[in-house]
CSV table of C-alpha atoms in Angstrom, one decimal:
chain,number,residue,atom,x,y,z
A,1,UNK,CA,28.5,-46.2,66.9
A,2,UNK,CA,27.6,-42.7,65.8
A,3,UNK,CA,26.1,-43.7,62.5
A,4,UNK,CA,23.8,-46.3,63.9
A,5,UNK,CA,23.2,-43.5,66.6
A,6,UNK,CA,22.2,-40.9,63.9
A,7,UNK,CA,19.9,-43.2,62.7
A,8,UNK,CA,18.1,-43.7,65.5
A,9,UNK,CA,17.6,-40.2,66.1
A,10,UNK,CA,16.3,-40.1,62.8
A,11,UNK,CA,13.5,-42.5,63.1
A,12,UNK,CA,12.4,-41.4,66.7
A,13,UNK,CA,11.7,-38.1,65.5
A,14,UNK,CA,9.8,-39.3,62.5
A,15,UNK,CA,7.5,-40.4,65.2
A,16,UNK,CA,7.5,-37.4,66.8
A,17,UNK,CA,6.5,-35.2,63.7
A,18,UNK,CA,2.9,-33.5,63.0
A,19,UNK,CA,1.4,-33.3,60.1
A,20,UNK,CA,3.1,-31.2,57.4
A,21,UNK,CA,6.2,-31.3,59.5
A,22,UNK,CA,9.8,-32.1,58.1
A,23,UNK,CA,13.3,-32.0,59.3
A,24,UNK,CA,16.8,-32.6,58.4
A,25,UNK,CA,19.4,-33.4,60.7
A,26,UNK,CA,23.1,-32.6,59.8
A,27,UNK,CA,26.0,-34.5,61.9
A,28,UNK,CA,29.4,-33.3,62.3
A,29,UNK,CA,31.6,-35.7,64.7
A,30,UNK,CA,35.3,-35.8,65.3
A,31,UNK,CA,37.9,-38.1,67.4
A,32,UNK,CA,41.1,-35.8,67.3
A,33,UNK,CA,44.6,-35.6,69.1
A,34,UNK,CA,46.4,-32.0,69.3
A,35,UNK,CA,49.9,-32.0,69.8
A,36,UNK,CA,51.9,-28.6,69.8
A,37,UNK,CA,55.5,-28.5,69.2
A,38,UNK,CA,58.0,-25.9,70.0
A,39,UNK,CA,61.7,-26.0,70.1
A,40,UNK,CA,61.3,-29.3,68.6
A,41,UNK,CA,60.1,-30.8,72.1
A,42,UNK,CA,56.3,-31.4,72.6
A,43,UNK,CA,54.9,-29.1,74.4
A,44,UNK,CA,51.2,-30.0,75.1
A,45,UNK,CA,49.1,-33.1,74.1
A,46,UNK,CA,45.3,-33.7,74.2
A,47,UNK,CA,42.1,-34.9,72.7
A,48,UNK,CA,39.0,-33.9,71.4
A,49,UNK,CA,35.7,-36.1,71.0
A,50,UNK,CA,33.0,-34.5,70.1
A,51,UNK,CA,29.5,-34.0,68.2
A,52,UNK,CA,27.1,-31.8,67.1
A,53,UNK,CA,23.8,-31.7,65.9
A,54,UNK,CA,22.0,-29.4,63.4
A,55,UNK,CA,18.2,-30.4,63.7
A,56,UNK,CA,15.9,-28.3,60.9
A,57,UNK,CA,12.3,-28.5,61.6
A,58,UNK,CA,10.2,-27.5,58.0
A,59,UNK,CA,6.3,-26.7,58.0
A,60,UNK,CA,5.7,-25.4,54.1
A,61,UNK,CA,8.4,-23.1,52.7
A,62,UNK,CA,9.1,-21.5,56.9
A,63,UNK,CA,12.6,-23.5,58.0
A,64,UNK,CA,14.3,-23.5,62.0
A,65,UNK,CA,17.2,-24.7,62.9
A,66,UNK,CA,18.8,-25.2,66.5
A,67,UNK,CA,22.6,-26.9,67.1
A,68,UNK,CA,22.3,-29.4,69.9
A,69,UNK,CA,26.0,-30.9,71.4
A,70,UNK,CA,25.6,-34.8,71.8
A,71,UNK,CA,26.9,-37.0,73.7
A,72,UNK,CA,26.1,-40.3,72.1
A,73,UNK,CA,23.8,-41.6,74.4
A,74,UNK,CA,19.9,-42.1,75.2
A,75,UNK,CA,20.7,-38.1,76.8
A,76,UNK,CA,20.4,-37.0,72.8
A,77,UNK,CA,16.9,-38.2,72.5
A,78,UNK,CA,15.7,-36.3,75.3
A,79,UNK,CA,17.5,-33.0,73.6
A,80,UNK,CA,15.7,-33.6,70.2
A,81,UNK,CA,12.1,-33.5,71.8
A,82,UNK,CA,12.8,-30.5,74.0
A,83,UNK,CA,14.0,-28.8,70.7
A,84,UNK,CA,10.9,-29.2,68.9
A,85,UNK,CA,8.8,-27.2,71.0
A,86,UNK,CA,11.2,-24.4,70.8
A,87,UNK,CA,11.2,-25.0,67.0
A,88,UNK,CA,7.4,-25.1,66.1
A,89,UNK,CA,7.6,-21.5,68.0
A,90,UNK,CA,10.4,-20.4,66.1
A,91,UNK,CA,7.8,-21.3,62.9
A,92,UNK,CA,5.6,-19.4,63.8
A,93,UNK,CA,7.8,-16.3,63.8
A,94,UNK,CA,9.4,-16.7,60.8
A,95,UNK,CA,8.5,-15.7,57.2
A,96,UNK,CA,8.3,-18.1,54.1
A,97,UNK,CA,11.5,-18.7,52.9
A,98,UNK,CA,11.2,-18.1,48.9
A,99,UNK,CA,14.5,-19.5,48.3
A,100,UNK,CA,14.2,-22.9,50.1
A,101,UNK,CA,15.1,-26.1,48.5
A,102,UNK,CA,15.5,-29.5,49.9
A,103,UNK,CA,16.0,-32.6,47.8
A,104,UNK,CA,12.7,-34.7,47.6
A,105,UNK,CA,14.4,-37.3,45.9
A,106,UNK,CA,16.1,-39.3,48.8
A,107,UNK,CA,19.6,-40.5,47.9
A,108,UNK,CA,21.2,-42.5,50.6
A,109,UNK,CA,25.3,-43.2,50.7
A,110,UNK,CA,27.8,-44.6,52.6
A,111,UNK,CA,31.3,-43.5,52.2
A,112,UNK,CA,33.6,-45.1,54.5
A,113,UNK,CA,37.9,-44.8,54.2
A,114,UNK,CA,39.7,-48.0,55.7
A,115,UNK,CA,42.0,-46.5,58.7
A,116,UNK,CA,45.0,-46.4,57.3
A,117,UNK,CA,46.8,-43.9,60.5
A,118,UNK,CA,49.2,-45.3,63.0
A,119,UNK,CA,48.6,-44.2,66.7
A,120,UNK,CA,49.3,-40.5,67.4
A,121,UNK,CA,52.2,-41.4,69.5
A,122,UNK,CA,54.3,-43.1,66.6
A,123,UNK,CA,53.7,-39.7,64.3
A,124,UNK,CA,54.8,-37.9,66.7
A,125,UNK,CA,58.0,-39.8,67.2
A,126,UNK,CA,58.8,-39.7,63.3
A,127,UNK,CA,58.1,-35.7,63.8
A,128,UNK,CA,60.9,-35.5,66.5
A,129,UNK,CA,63.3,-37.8,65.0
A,130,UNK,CA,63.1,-35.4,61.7
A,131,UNK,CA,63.5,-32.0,64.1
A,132,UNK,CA,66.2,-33.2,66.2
A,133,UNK,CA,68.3,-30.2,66.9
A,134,UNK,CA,66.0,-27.8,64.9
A,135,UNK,CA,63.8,-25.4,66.2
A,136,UNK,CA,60.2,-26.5,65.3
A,137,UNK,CA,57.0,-25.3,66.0
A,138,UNK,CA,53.8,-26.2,64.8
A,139,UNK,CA,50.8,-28.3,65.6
A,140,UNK,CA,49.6,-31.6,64.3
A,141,UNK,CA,45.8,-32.6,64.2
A,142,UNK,CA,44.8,-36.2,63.4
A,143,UNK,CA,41.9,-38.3,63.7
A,144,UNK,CA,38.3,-39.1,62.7
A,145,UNK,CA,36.0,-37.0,61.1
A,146,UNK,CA,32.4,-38.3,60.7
A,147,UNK,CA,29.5,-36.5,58.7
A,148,UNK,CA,26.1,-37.5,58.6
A,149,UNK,CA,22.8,-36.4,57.0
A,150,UNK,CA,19.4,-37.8,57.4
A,151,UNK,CA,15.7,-36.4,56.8
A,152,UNK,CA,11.8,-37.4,57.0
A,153,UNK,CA,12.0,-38.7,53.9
A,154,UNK,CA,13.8,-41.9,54.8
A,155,UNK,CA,17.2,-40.5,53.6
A,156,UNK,CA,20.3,-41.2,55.2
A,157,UNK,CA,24.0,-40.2,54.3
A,158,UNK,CA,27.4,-41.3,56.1
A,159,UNK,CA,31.0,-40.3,55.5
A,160,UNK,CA,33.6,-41.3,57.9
A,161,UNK,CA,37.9,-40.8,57.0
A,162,UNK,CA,41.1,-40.6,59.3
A,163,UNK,CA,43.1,-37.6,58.1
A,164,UNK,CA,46.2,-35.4,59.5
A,165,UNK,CA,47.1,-31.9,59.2
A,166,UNK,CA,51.1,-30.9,60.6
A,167,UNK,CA,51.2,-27.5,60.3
A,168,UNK,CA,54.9,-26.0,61.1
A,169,UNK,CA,57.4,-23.7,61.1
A,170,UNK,CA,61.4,-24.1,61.8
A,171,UNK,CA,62.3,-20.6,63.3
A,172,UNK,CA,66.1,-19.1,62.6
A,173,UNK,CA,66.3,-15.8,64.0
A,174,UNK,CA,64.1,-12.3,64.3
A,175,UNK,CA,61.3,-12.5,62.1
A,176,UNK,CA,63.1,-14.8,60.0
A,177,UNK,CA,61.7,-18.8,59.2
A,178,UNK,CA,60.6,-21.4,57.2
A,179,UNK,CA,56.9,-22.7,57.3
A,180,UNK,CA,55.7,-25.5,55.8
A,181,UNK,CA,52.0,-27.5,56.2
A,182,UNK,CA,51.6,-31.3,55.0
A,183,UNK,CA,48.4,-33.3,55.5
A,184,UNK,CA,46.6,-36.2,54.2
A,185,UNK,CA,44.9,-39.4,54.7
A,186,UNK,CA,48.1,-41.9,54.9
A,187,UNK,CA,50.8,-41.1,57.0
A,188,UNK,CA,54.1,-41.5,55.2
A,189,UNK,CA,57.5,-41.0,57.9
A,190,UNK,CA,59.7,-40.4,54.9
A,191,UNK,CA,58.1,-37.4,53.5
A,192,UNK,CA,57.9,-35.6,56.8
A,193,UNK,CA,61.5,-36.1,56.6
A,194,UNK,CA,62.1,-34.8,53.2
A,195,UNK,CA,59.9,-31.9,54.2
A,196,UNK,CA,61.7,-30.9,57.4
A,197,UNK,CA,65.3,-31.2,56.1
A,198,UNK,CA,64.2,-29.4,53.0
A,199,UNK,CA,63.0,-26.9,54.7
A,200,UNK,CA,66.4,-26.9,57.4
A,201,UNK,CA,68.6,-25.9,54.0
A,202,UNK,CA,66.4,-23.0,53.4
A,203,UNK,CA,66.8,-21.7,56.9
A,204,UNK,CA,70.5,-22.0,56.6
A,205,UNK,CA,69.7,-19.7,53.4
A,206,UNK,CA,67.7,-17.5,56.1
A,207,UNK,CA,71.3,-16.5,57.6
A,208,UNK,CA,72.8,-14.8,54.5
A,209,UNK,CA,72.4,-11.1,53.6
A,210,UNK,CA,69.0,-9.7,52.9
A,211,UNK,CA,68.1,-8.6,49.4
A,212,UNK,CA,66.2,-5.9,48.8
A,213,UNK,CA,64.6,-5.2,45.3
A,214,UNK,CA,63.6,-2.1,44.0
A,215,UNK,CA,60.0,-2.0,42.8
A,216,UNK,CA,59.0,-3.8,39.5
A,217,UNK,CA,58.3,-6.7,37.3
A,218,UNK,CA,60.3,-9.9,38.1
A,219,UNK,CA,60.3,-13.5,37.1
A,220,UNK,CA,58.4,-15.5,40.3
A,221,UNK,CA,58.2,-19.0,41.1
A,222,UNK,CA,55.3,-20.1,43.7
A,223,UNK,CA,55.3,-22.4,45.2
A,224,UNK,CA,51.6,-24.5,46.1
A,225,UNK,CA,51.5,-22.8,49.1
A,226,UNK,CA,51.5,-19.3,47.9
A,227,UNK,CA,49.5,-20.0,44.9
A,228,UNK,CA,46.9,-21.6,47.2
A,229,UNK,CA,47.5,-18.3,48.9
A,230,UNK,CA,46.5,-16.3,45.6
A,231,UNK,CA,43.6,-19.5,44.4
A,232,UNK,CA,42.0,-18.6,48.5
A,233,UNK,CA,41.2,-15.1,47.1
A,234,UNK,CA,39.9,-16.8,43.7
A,235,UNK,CA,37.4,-19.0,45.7
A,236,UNK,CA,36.1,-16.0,47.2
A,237,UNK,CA,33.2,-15.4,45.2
A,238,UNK,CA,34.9,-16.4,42.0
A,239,UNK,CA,33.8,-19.4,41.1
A,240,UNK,CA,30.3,-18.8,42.8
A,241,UNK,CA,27.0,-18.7,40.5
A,242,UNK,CA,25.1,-16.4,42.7
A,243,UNK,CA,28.4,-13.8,42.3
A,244,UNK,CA,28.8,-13.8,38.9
A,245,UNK,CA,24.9,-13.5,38.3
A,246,UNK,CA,24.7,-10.3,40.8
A,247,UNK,CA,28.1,-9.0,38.8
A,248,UNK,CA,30.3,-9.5,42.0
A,249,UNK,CA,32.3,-11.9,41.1
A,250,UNK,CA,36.6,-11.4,40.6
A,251,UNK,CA,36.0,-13.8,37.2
A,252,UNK,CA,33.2,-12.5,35.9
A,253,UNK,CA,34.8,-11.7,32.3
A,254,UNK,CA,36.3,-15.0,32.1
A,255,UNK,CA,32.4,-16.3,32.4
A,256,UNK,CA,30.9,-14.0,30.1
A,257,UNK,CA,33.6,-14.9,27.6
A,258,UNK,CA,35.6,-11.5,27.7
A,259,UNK,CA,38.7,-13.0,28.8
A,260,UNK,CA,40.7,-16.1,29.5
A,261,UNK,CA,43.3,-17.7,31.2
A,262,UNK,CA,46.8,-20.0,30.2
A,263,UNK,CA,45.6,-23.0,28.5
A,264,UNK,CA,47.4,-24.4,31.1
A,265,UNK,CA,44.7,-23.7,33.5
A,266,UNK,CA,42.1,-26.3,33.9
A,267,UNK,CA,40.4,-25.9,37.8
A,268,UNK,CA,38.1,-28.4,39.1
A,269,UNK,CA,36.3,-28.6,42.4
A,270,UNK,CA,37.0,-32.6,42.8
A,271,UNK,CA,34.7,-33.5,45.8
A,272,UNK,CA,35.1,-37.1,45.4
A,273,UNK,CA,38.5,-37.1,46.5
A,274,UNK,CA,38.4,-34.6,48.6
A,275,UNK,CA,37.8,-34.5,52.9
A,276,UNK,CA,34.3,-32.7,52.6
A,277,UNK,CA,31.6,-34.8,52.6
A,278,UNK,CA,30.0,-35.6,49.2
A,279,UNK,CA,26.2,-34.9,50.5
A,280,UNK,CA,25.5,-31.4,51.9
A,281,UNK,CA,23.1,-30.0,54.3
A,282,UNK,CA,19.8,-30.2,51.9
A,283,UNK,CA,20.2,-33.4,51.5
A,284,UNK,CA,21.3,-32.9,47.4
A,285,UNK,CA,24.3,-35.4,46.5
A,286,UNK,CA,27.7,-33.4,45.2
A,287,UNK,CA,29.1,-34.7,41.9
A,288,UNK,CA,32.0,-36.2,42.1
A,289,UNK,CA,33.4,-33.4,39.8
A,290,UNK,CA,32.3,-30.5,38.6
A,291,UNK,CA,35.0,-28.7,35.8
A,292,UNK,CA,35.3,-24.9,36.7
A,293,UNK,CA,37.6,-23.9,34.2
A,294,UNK,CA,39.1,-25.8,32.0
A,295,UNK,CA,42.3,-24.7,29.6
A,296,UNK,CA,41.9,-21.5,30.4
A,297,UNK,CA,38.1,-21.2,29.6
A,298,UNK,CA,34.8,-21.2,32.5
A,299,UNK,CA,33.4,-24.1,32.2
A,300,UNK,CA,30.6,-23.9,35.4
A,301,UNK,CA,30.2,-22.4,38.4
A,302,UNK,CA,29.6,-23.9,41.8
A,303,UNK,CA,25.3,-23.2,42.5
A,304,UNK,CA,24.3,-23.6,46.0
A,305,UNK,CA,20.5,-25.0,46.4
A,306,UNK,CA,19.1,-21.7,47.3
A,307,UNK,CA,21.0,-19.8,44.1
A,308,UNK,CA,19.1,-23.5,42.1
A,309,UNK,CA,16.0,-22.2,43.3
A,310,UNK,CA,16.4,-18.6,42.4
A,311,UNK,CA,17.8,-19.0,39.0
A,312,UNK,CA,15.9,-22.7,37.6
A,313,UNK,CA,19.1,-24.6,38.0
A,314,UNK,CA,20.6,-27.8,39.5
A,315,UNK,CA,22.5,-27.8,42.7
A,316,UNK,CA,26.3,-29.1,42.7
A,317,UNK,CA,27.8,-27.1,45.6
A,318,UNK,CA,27.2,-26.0,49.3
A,319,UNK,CA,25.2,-23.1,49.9
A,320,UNK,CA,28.5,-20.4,50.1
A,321,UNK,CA,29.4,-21.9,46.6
A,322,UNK,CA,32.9,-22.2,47.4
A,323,UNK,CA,35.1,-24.9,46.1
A,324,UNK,CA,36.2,-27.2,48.9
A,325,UNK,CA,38.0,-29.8,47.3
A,326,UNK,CA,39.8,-27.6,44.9
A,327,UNK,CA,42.5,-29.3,42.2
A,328,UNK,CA,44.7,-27.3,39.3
A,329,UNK,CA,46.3,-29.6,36.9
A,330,UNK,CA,49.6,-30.0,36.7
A,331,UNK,CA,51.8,-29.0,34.3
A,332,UNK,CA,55.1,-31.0,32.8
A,333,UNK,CA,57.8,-29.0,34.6
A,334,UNK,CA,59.7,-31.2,36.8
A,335,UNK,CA,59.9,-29.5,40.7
A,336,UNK,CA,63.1,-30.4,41.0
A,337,UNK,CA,64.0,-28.0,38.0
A,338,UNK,CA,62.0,-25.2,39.1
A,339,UNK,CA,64.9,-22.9,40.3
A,340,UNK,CA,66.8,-23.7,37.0
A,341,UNK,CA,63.7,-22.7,34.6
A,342,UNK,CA,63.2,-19.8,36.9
A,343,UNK,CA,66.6,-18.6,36.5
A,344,UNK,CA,67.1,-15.2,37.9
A,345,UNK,CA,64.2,-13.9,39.5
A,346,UNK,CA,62.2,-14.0,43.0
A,347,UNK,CA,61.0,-17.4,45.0
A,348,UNK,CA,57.7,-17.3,47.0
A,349,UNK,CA,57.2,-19.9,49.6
A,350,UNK,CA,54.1,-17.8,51.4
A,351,UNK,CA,52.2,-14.8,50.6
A,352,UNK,CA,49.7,-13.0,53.8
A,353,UNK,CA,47.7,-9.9,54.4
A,354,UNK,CA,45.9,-10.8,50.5
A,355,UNK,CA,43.0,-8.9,49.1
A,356,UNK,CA,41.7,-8.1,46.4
A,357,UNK,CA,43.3,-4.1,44.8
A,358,UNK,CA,40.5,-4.3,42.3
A,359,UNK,CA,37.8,-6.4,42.1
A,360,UNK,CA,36.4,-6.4,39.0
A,361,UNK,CA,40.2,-6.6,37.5
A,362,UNK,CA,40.8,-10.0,40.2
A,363,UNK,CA,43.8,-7.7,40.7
A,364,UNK,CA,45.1,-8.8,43.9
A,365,UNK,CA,47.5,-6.9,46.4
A,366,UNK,CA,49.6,-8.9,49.2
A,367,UNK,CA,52.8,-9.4,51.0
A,368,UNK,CA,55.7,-12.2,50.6
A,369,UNK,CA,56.1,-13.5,54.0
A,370,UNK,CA,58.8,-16.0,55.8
A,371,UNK,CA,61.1,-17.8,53.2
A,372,UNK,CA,61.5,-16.1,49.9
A,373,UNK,CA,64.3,-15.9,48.2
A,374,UNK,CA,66.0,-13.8,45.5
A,375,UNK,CA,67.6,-16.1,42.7
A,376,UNK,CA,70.7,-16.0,40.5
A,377,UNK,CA,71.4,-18.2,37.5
A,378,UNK,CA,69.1,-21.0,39.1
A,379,UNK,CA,70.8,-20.5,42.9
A,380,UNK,CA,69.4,-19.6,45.6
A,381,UNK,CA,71.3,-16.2,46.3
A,382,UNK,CA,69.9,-14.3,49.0
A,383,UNK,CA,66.3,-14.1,51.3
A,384,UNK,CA,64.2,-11.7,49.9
A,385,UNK,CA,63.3,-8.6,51.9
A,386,UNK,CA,59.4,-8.2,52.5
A,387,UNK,CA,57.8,-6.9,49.3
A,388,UNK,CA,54.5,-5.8,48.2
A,389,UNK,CA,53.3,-7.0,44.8
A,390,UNK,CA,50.0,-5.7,43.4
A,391,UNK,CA,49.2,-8.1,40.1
A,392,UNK,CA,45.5,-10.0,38.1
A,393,UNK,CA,45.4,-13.0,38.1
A,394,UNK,CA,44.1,-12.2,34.4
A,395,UNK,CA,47.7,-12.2,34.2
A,396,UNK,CA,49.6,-14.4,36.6
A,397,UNK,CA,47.3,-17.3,35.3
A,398,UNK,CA,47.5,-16.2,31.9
A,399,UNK,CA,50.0,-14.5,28.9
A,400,UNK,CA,52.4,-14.5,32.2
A,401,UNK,CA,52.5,-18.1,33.3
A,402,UNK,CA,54.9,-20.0,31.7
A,403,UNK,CA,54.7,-23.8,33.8
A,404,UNK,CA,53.1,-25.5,36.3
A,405,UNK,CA,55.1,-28.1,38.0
A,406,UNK,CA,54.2,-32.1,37.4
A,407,UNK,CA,54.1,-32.6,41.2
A,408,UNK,CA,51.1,-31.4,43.5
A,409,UNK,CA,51.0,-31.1,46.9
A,410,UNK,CA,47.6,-31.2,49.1
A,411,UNK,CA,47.2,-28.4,51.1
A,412,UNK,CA,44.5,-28.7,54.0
A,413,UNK,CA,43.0,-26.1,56.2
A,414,UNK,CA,44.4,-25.8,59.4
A,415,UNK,CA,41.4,-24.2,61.1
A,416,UNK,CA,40.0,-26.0,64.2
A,417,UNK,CA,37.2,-23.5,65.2
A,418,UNK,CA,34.9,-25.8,66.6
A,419,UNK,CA,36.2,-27.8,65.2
A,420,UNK,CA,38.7,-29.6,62.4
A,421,UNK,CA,38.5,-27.7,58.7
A,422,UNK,CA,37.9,-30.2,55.9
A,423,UNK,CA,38.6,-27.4,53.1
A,424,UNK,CA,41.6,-29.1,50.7
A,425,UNK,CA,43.6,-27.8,47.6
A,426,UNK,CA,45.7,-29.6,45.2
A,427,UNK,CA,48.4,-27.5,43.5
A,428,UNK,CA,51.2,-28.0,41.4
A,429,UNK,CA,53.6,-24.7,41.8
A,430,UNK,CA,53.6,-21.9,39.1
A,431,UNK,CA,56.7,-20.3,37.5
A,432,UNK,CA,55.3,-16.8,35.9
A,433,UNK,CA,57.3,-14.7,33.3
A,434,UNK,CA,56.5,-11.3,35.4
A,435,UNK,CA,55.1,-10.4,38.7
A,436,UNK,CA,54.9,-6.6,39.9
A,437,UNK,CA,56.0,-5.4,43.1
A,438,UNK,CA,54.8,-2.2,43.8
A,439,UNK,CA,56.4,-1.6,46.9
């Protein structure tokens, strides 16, 4: 219903338009049950249906843009034409917007998944049946997520997908447990299972004594979670055009050819089966893949339209030019083995507090956090006190890393600000032949 109603908001502001005039109108709609979890028990249960409406009103190179909430009905009509007024005022204010770029060349497409979720109710029964006697907490989103795009030029764009996000933690004792995240677009009872009770051994492994490691250089496994931890601070501005052309950017001598990563590296923003939408807010269509580095070497960068404009080149990413669908190959080691090829050395399950030590080095400073372990002989021997490590990813990702695992897991933004993050990584784990703690 909200597609065909997009549409008609489309054509009955053609008709409203003066001469010169142009919009765009950029629809984000959701259909979303919340359910919290603590001590294993629900805790609170809702909904959220909502929509809302970015209308852009363009006279020349001078752009507005106001958000309108919709409700679906013939209310939204009446909130378009009150906007406009507001608009052409807002036009007439601004300055000409040097950087502006629209696609002229309309490009309609329809991208619509099958449902393939069962009621809210039935995942949430598979969740309790897995936590029975455990302490979980945590909070699972599922439900639609519609985007839409449509201008004066005739083009229209849909995207529609059911997806979950469980995002949880099984607490042992202090400061002390064990968090996990699993998402995706099928819902599959047995690996919630093998997630939970995989994660109930390690918090038996919580109980033992802590370990606490002098600063220094140690064998590391990650885990995808913590190297999505270290690939977020990557994504931020690394793999950005605009960054690496105004000398910003955390990679910017592995694209001017100075330096390079494991062969084993090969990064690719893989919109096309990803949860973002493959059209973006200028109306310009996303490839379906776009190779950002690829065994070790830069390949491209992400280039927003208004960085096309700037610099003569072709848009394949949003305008912040981060990846949202973001993949690393995988590697050959088997996840089962990693412990045994790790040997004696640290296990990292999450990383927090990240930032960037030194820039222009990607050198990147952070904390372990929750379940990490100190290893012995390919055991599990002891949780690992809270450590700093200080380290490039010049490094990690290069002479240092020694295997990526041959299984990936999807790891999708939690965020719900307004509402439900689409942002997605898929990551094998990494085992590394040093990492340094400096603290």
């Amino acid at each position: 219903m909200m597609r065909a109603h997009l549409q008609r908001l489309a054509a009955a502001l053609s008709g409203l338009l003066r001469e010169e005039e142009g919009f765009t109108l950029w629809l984000e709609a959701e259909r979303t049950d919340f359910v919290r979890f603590n001590h294993g028990k629900v805790r609170q249960a809702g909904g959220v249906e909502q929509a809302y409406l970015d209308l852009r009103l363009i006279r020349g190179k001078r752009q507005a843009t106001q958000q309108l909430s919709l409700c679906g009905g013939d209310d939204d009509l009446a909130l378009v034409e009150a906007a406009l007024p507001e608009l052409r005022a807002a036009l007439e204010q601004v300055e000409d917007d040097p950087f502006l770029l629209l696609s002229e060349q309309p490009s309609s497409t329809e991208r619509i998944a099958p449902g393939a979720l069962p009621p809210a109710e039935a995942m949430v029964a598979d969740i309790l049946v897995a936590a029975e006697g455990l302490d979980l907490v945590g909070i699972l989103a599922c439900g639609d997520i519609h985007f839409g795009f449509a201008n004066h030029l005739g083009q229209f764009n849909w995207q529609q997908g059911e997806s979950w996000n469980f995002d949880w933690s099984l607490y042992s004792h202090g400061d002390k447990a064990v968090k996990r995240s699993q998402a995706g677009s099928v819902w599959d009872a047995g690996e919630i299972r093998r997630g939970i009770a995989e994660a109930a051994e390690q918090l038996a492994l919580l109980k033992l004594p802590l370990k606490t490691l002098e600063p220094g250089e140690y064998r590391a496994y990650f885990t995808p979670t913590a190297l999505g931890g270290l690939l977020s601070m990557l994504n931020w501005g690394g793999l950005s055009e605009k960054e690496a052309r105004a000398k910003r950017s955390p990679l910017l001598k592995l694209v001017d050819g100075e330096a390079k990563l494991s062969p084993r590296v090969s990064l690719a923003e893989a919109a096309g089966e990803g949860l973002s939408p493959l059209f973006q807010t200028e109306g310009f269509i996303r490839p379906e893949r776009v190779e950002l580095i690829a065994g070790g070497a830069h390949q491209n960068s992400l280039i927003g339209p208004r960085s096309a404009r700037e610099f003569g080149l072709k848009p394949n990413a949003g305008a912040d030019e981060y990846a949202e669908s973001m993949q690393l190959a995988p590697g050959e080691l088997p996840r089962d083995e990693a412990l045994k090829a790790l040997g004696t050395g640290v296990y990292l399950s999450n990383l927090w507090y990240l930032n960037f030590s030194d820039r222009a080095a990607c050198r990147i400073t952070g904390m372990t956090r929750f379940a990490c372990f100190w290893v012995e002989n390919g055991k599990i021997a002891a949780p690992l006190g809270v450590m700093r490590f200080d380290d490039s990813l010049y490094s990690l990702l290069g002479e240092q890393l020694e295997a990526l695992t041959a299984e990936r897991e999807l790891l999708v933004d939690a965020g719900s600000y307004g509402g439900r993050a689409t942002q997605s990584k898929l990551l094998p784990g990494a085992l590394v032949k040093s990492l340094r703690f400096s603290l």
